[in-house]
Amino acid sequence: MLRFALNGRFTARKLTGQERFARELILELDKLPEAEEFVLVVPEYASSIPELKRIPVVKYGKVKSHLWEQISFYRYIKKNRLLSINLTTTCPFFSPDIVCIHDAAYYEISDLLTKTLYGKLSTAWHRLLAWGSARWAKKILTVSHYSKNRLSEILKISKERIEIIYDAWQHFNRVGYDDEIFSCLPACVKKKEYVLALSSLLPQKNFVWIKEVAKRNSDLQFVVCGKVVNLSSCSEQDLKCDNVHFTGYISDAQVKSLMSNCMAFIHPAIYEGFGIPPLEALSCGAKVIVSNATCLPELYEDSVYYIDPYNYDVNLKELLGKTVAPSEKILKKFDWGREAKKLVKIVKKIRCL
């Protein structure tokens, strides 16, 4: 019997962190006996629908962008008397039901996110949705204890209403390698001799740090995978440096090849809800450098190298000469299948209310 409608707006968006979270959890839900209680509802124009065997997929509504959730998805769940499960922060305002708010960035670093008109509008909209979720959602999910504590304090809701569903990395096992990416890079970028970073160039990802550290480590090459987005007031030109090379948006197979052959993977974010790329890099056997900000020490413990995201005076070779713990413990800590089972337990409790 159908009871829950999975918000499939992510299937019409580019695959980044939150979309990955939704996609992988749903793929794992599809393997469970309880799959028959879920339906994935997607826009009619969805272009990246996961292949599911047990969870039915319904294409419904042609309304674009955020309005699809507020009109089409909302209409569907009310018409069919289903509870909504929203895994990528946004949700129907009047029926959030179960919603994963990945972080509190729109409150804690709003000064960084409101430097453009798009950023101002996006911040206001996400704050409104979070306000509604805090009041009407039956359960709020998030992806780290750090985010749980901050959301509880900021939205003034009890911690008992918030459950943690972690991100994971096993999707990377399905990805092959594409070494052709090296032919697209300058000849000075040699295997095992470059530092790699992967993300959109959102301001909180702190890619200015990479530019400044690259200047101070001029004997190293830095490869940055990602594109400037509307929330950012900077451009690739702003971040340009002789030993920093941008690839733009590339395939997972190309990313995996770069991660497997880098000297180190670096993630200097000043704010993060979780951060999947460092976990993917660890799964490839790469040395990983992350900032000591927000949730990152909680998640990665002593298996990575830490930097201060506001301090540019870092000798990377010296840092990487230090000893860190093996990555096996961290990789075992995060598993999509385990998190999907956790989600089922949560929705079962709500179903019994």
Short mmCIF file of C-alpha atoms in Angstrom, two decimals, residues 64-335:
data_model
loop_
_atom_site.label_atom_id
_atom_site.label_comp_id
_atom_site.label_asym_id
_atom_site.label_seq_id
_atom_site.Cartn_x
_atom_site.Cartn_y
_atom_site.Cartn_z
CA LYS A 64 9.19 24.50 -13.58
CA SER A 65 11.69 24.86 -10.74
CA HIS A 66 10.51 25.49 -7.16
CA LEU A 67 6.93 25.97 -8.30
CA TRP A 68 6.75 22.28 -9.22
CA GLU A 69 7.00 21.33 -5.54
CA GLN A 70 4.50 23.98 -4.46
CA ILE A 71 1.90 23.20 -7.15
CA SER A 72 2.35 19.84 -8.90
CA PHE A 73 3.94 17.75 -6.14
CA TYR A 74 1.69 19.28 -3.49
CA ARG A 75 -1.40 18.53 -5.61
CA TYR A 76 -0.28 14.92 -6.10
CA ILE A 77 0.28 14.14 -2.43
CA LYS A 78 -3.02 15.72 -1.40
CA LYS A 79 -4.96 14.00 -4.17
CA ASN A 80 -3.52 10.60 -3.19
CA ARG A 81 -3.39 11.24 0.58
CA LEU A 82 0.33 10.55 0.87
CA LEU A 83 2.99 11.93 3.16
CA SER A 84 5.83 13.73 1.40
CA ILE A 85 9.49 12.80 1.85
CA ASN A 86 11.79 15.62 0.77
CA LEU A 87 15.50 14.80 0.72
CA THR A 88 17.02 17.96 -0.78
CA THR A 89 16.03 20.73 1.67
CA THR A 90 13.16 22.19 -0.37
CA CYS A 91 9.61 20.91 0.05
CA PRO A 92 5.93 21.83 -0.36
CA PHE A 93 5.50 24.72 2.06
CA PHE A 94 2.13 23.54 3.39
CA SER A 95 3.02 19.84 3.53
CA PRO A 96 6.68 19.33 4.43
CA ASP A 97 5.92 16.10 6.36
CA ILE A 98 9.47 14.62 6.30
CA VAL A 99 12.20 16.96 5.11
CA CYS A 100 15.99 16.80 5.14
CA ILE A 101 17.52 20.21 5.82
CA HIS A 102 21.17 19.54 5.09
CA ASP A 103 22.62 22.51 6.94
CA ALA A 104 21.92 25.94 8.38
CA ALA A 105 24.00 27.85 5.83
CA TYR A 106 21.20 30.27 4.92
CA TYR A 107 21.30 31.48 8.52
CA GLU A 108 24.91 31.09 9.57
CA ILE A 109 26.71 32.44 6.50
CA SER A 110 24.00 34.56 4.91
CA ASP A 111 26.52 37.37 4.40
CA LEU A 112 28.38 35.15 1.92
CA LEU A 113 25.24 33.95 0.16
CA THR A 114 23.51 37.29 -0.39
CA LYS A 115 26.08 39.12 -2.53
CA THR A 116 23.98 38.68 -5.66
CA LEU A 117 20.27 39.20 -6.32
CA TYR A 118 19.85 35.46 -6.89
CA GLY A 119 21.57 34.81 -3.57
CA LYS A 120 19.28 37.20 -1.71
CA LEU A 121 16.15 35.63 -3.19
CA SER A 122 17.43 32.09 -2.60
CA THR A 123 18.27 32.84 1.03
CA ALA A 124 14.84 34.35 1.71
CA TRP A 125 13.08 31.40 0.07
CA HIS A 126 15.06 28.73 1.92
CA ARG A 127 14.55 30.50 5.23
CA LEU A 128 10.81 30.58 4.60
CA LEU A 129 10.76 26.85 3.83
CA ALA A 130 12.82 26.09 6.94
CA TRP A 131 10.42 28.18 9.05
CA GLY A 132 7.46 26.22 7.69
CA SER A 133 9.23 22.89 8.17
CA ALA A 134 10.06 23.74 11.77
CA ARG A 135 6.37 24.26 12.46
CA TRP A 136 4.63 21.61 10.38
CA ALA A 137 7.04 18.81 9.51
CA LYS A 138 6.45 15.52 11.28
CA LYS A 139 10.19 14.83 11.23
CA ILE A 140 13.24 16.84 10.19
CA LEU A 141 16.31 15.04 8.91
CA THR A 142 19.86 16.34 8.58
CA VAL A 143 23.29 14.93 7.76
CA SER A 144 25.53 15.58 10.79
CA HIS A 145 25.39 16.23 14.52
CA TYR A 146 26.75 19.70 13.87
CA SER A 147 23.81 20.53 11.61
CA LYS A 148 21.37 18.94 14.05
CA ASN A 149 22.59 21.13 16.90
CA ARG A 150 22.60 24.31 14.83
CA LEU A 151 19.15 23.70 13.30
CA SER A 152 17.71 22.94 16.72
CA GLU A 153 19.04 26.21 18.11
CA ILE A 154 18.26 28.43 15.11
CA LEU A 155 14.79 27.06 14.31
CA LYS A 156 13.94 26.67 18.02
CA ILE A 157 12.88 23.04 17.77
CA SER A 158 13.74 20.15 20.07
CA LYS A 159 16.58 17.83 19.07
CA GLU A 160 14.15 14.92 19.41
CA ARG A 161 12.39 16.11 16.23
CA ILE A 162 15.64 15.89 14.23
CA GLU A 163 17.17 12.62 13.01
CA ILE A 164 20.54 12.17 11.31
CA ILE A 165 20.84 10.39 7.98
CA TYR A 166 24.46 10.43 6.83
CA ASP A 167 25.80 10.74 3.32
CA ALA A 168 28.02 7.91 2.07
CA TRP A 169 30.39 6.92 -0.73
CA GLN A 170 29.50 3.46 -2.12
CA HIS A 171 28.10 5.00 -5.32
CA PHE A 172 31.72 5.56 -6.31
CA ASN A 173 32.18 1.79 -6.58
CA ARG A 174 29.93 1.89 -9.66
CA VAL A 175 32.10 4.51 -11.35
CA GLY A 176 34.89 3.57 -13.72
CA TYR A 177 37.96 5.59 -14.69
CA ASP A 178 38.48 8.01 -17.56
CA ASP A 179 42.13 8.97 -17.86
CA GLU A 180 41.37 11.05 -20.94
CA ILE A 181 40.91 13.95 -18.53
CA PHE A 182 44.69 14.22 -18.28
CA SER A 183 44.93 15.05 -21.97
CA CYS A 184 42.72 18.08 -21.28
CA LEU A 185 45.10 19.45 -18.64
CA PRO A 186 48.38 21.31 -19.15
CA ALA A 187 51.51 19.19 -19.47
CA CYS A 188 52.74 20.53 -16.14
CA VAL A 189 49.97 18.58 -14.36
CA LYS A 190 51.56 15.19 -13.73
CA LYS A 191 50.12 12.20 -11.90
CA LYS A 192 50.83 12.15 -8.15
CA GLU A 193 52.21 15.70 -8.36
CA TYR A 194 49.07 17.85 -8.23
CA VAL A 195 46.61 18.91 -5.55
CA LEU A 196 42.94 18.37 -6.44
CA ALA A 197 39.79 20.18 -5.34
CA LEU A 198 36.22 19.39 -6.36
CA SER A 199 33.10 21.47 -5.84
CA SER A 200 30.93 24.21 -7.22
CA LEU A 201 32.60 27.55 -6.60
CA LEU A 202 30.11 28.62 -3.95
CA PRO A 203 31.54 31.23 -1.59
CA GLN A 204 31.40 28.91 1.43
CA LYS A 205 33.62 26.41 -0.40
CA ASN A 206 36.43 28.95 0.07
CA PHE A 207 38.31 28.56 -3.20
CA VAL A 208 40.04 31.86 -2.52
CA TRP A 209 42.06 29.80 -0.03
CA ILE A 210 43.29 27.60 -2.88
CA LYS A 211 44.42 30.59 -4.89
CA GLU A 212 46.31 32.08 -1.94
CA VAL A 213 47.87 28.76 -0.90
CA ALA A 214 48.80 28.06 -4.53
CA LYS A 215 50.79 31.31 -4.56
CA ARG A 216 52.68 30.16 -1.47
CA ASN A 217 53.24 26.66 -2.89
CA SER A 218 54.35 27.65 -6.38
CA ASP A 219 56.17 24.36 -6.94
CA LEU A 220 52.83 22.49 -6.91
CA GLN A 221 50.03 22.37 -9.46
CA PHE A 222 46.39 22.72 -8.38
CA VAL A 223 43.47 21.26 -10.33
CA VAL A 224 39.98 22.60 -9.55
CA CYS A 225 36.87 20.79 -10.80
CA GLY A 226 33.71 22.87 -10.62
CA LYS A 227 31.86 25.83 -12.05
CA VAL A 228 30.89 29.25 -10.72
CA VAL A 229 27.22 29.33 -9.72
CA ASN A 230 24.70 32.12 -9.24
CA LEU A 231 25.30 32.39 -5.50
CA SER A 232 28.93 33.35 -6.07
CA SER A 233 30.09 36.87 -6.82
CA CYS A 234 33.50 35.60 -7.95
CA SER A 235 34.51 34.12 -11.29
CA GLU A 236 37.17 31.71 -12.47
CA GLN A 237 39.10 34.78 -13.62
CA ASP A 238 39.02 36.15 -10.06
CA LEU A 239 40.58 32.92 -8.84
CA LYS A 240 43.09 32.62 -11.66
CA CYS A 241 46.68 31.83 -10.74
CA ASP A 242 49.53 30.45 -12.87
CA ASN A 243 49.53 27.07 -11.10
CA VAL A 244 45.73 26.73 -10.69
CA HIS A 245 43.89 24.93 -13.50
CA PHE A 246 40.08 24.73 -13.85
CA THR A 247 38.43 21.76 -15.56
CA GLY A 248 34.81 22.95 -15.35
CA TYR A 249 32.07 20.37 -14.75
CA ILE A 250 33.39 16.87 -15.59
CA SER A 251 32.10 13.29 -15.40
CA ASP A 252 32.30 11.06 -12.32
CA ALA A 253 34.74 8.78 -14.15
CA GLN A 254 37.04 11.73 -14.85
CA VAL A 255 36.76 12.85 -11.23
CA LYS A 256 37.64 9.34 -10.04
CA SER A 257 40.74 9.26 -12.25
CA LEU A 258 41.87 12.61 -10.88
CA MET A 259 41.22 11.56 -7.27
CA SER A 260 43.10 8.28 -7.72
CA ASN A 261 46.18 10.03 -9.10
CA CYS A 262 46.47 13.21 -7.01
CA MET A 263 49.11 14.04 -4.45
CA ALA A 264 46.26 15.09 -2.17
CA PHE A 265 42.62 16.06 -2.33
CA ILE A 266 41.79 19.35 -0.60
CA HIS A 267 38.47 20.63 0.74
CA PRO A 268 39.00 24.05 2.41
CA ALA A 269 35.32 24.89 3.04
CA ILE A 270 34.50 27.43 5.72
CA TYR A 271 31.03 25.94 6.04
CA GLU A 272 29.77 22.44 5.30
CA GLY A 273 26.73 20.32 6.12
CA PHE A 274 28.56 17.11 5.25
CA GLY A 275 30.82 17.20 2.20
CA ILE A 276 30.78 14.04 0.07
CA PRO A 277 33.89 14.71 -2.11
CA PRO A 278 36.46 14.12 0.68
CA LEU A 279 34.76 10.79 1.40
CA GLU A 280 34.90 9.85 -2.29
CA ALA A 281 38.59 10.77 -2.33
CA LEU A 282 39.30 8.59 0.72
CA SER A 283 37.59 5.69 -1.06
CA CYS A 284 40.08 6.16 -3.93
CA GLY A 285 43.04 5.94 -1.56
CA ALA A 286 43.88 9.64 -1.77
CA LYS A 287 45.35 11.69 1.04
CA VAL A 288 42.71 14.20 2.09
CA ILE A 289 43.07 17.71 3.51
CA VAL A 290 39.96 19.39 4.95
CA SER A 291 39.28 22.51 6.96
CA ASN A 292 38.70 22.29 10.69
CA ALA A 293 35.33 24.06 10.31
CA THR A 294 31.78 23.04 11.22
CA CYS A 295 31.02 19.30 10.84
CA LEU A 296 34.23 18.16 9.15
CA PRO A 297 36.21 17.09 12.27
CA GLU A 298 33.11 15.23 13.49
CA LEU A 299 32.87 13.27 10.25
CA TYR A 300 36.49 12.64 9.31
CA GLU A 301 38.05 12.33 12.76
CA ASP A 302 41.81 11.65 12.58
CA SER A 303 41.90 10.10 9.11
CA VAL A 304 42.60 13.39 7.29
CA TYR A 305 44.89 16.41 7.47
CA TYR A 306 43.33 19.61 8.86
CA ILE A 307 43.89 23.23 7.90
CA ASP A 308 42.57 26.54 9.18
CA PRO A 309 40.40 27.88 6.32
CA TYR A 310 41.42 31.45 7.17
CA ASN A 311 45.17 30.82 7.29
CA TYR A 312 46.93 30.86 3.92
CA ASP A 313 50.45 30.30 5.22
CA VAL A 314 50.49 26.54 4.75
CA ASN A 315 53.34 24.40 3.45
CA LEU A 316 51.40 21.54 1.91
CA LYS A 317 54.37 19.19 1.49
CA GLU A 318 55.23 19.64 5.15
CA LEU A 319 51.60 19.06 6.16
CA LEU A 320 51.35 15.88 4.10
CA GLY A 321 54.52 14.57 5.75
CA LYS A 322 52.59 14.10 9.00
CA THR A 323 50.89 10.83 9.95
CA VAL A 324 47.12 10.34 9.99
CA ALA A 325 44.99 7.30 10.82
CA PRO A 326 44.00 4.79 8.12
CA SER A 327 40.77 5.60 6.28
CA GLU A 328 39.09 2.21 6.81
CA LYS A 329 37.29 3.27 10.00
CA ILE A 330 35.76 6.31 8.30
CA LEU A 331 34.75 4.39 5.20
CA LYS A 332 32.98 1.79 7.36
CA LYS A 333 31.23 4.57 9.26
CA PHE A 334 29.18 5.68 6.24
CA ASP A 335 27.01 3.35 4.15
#
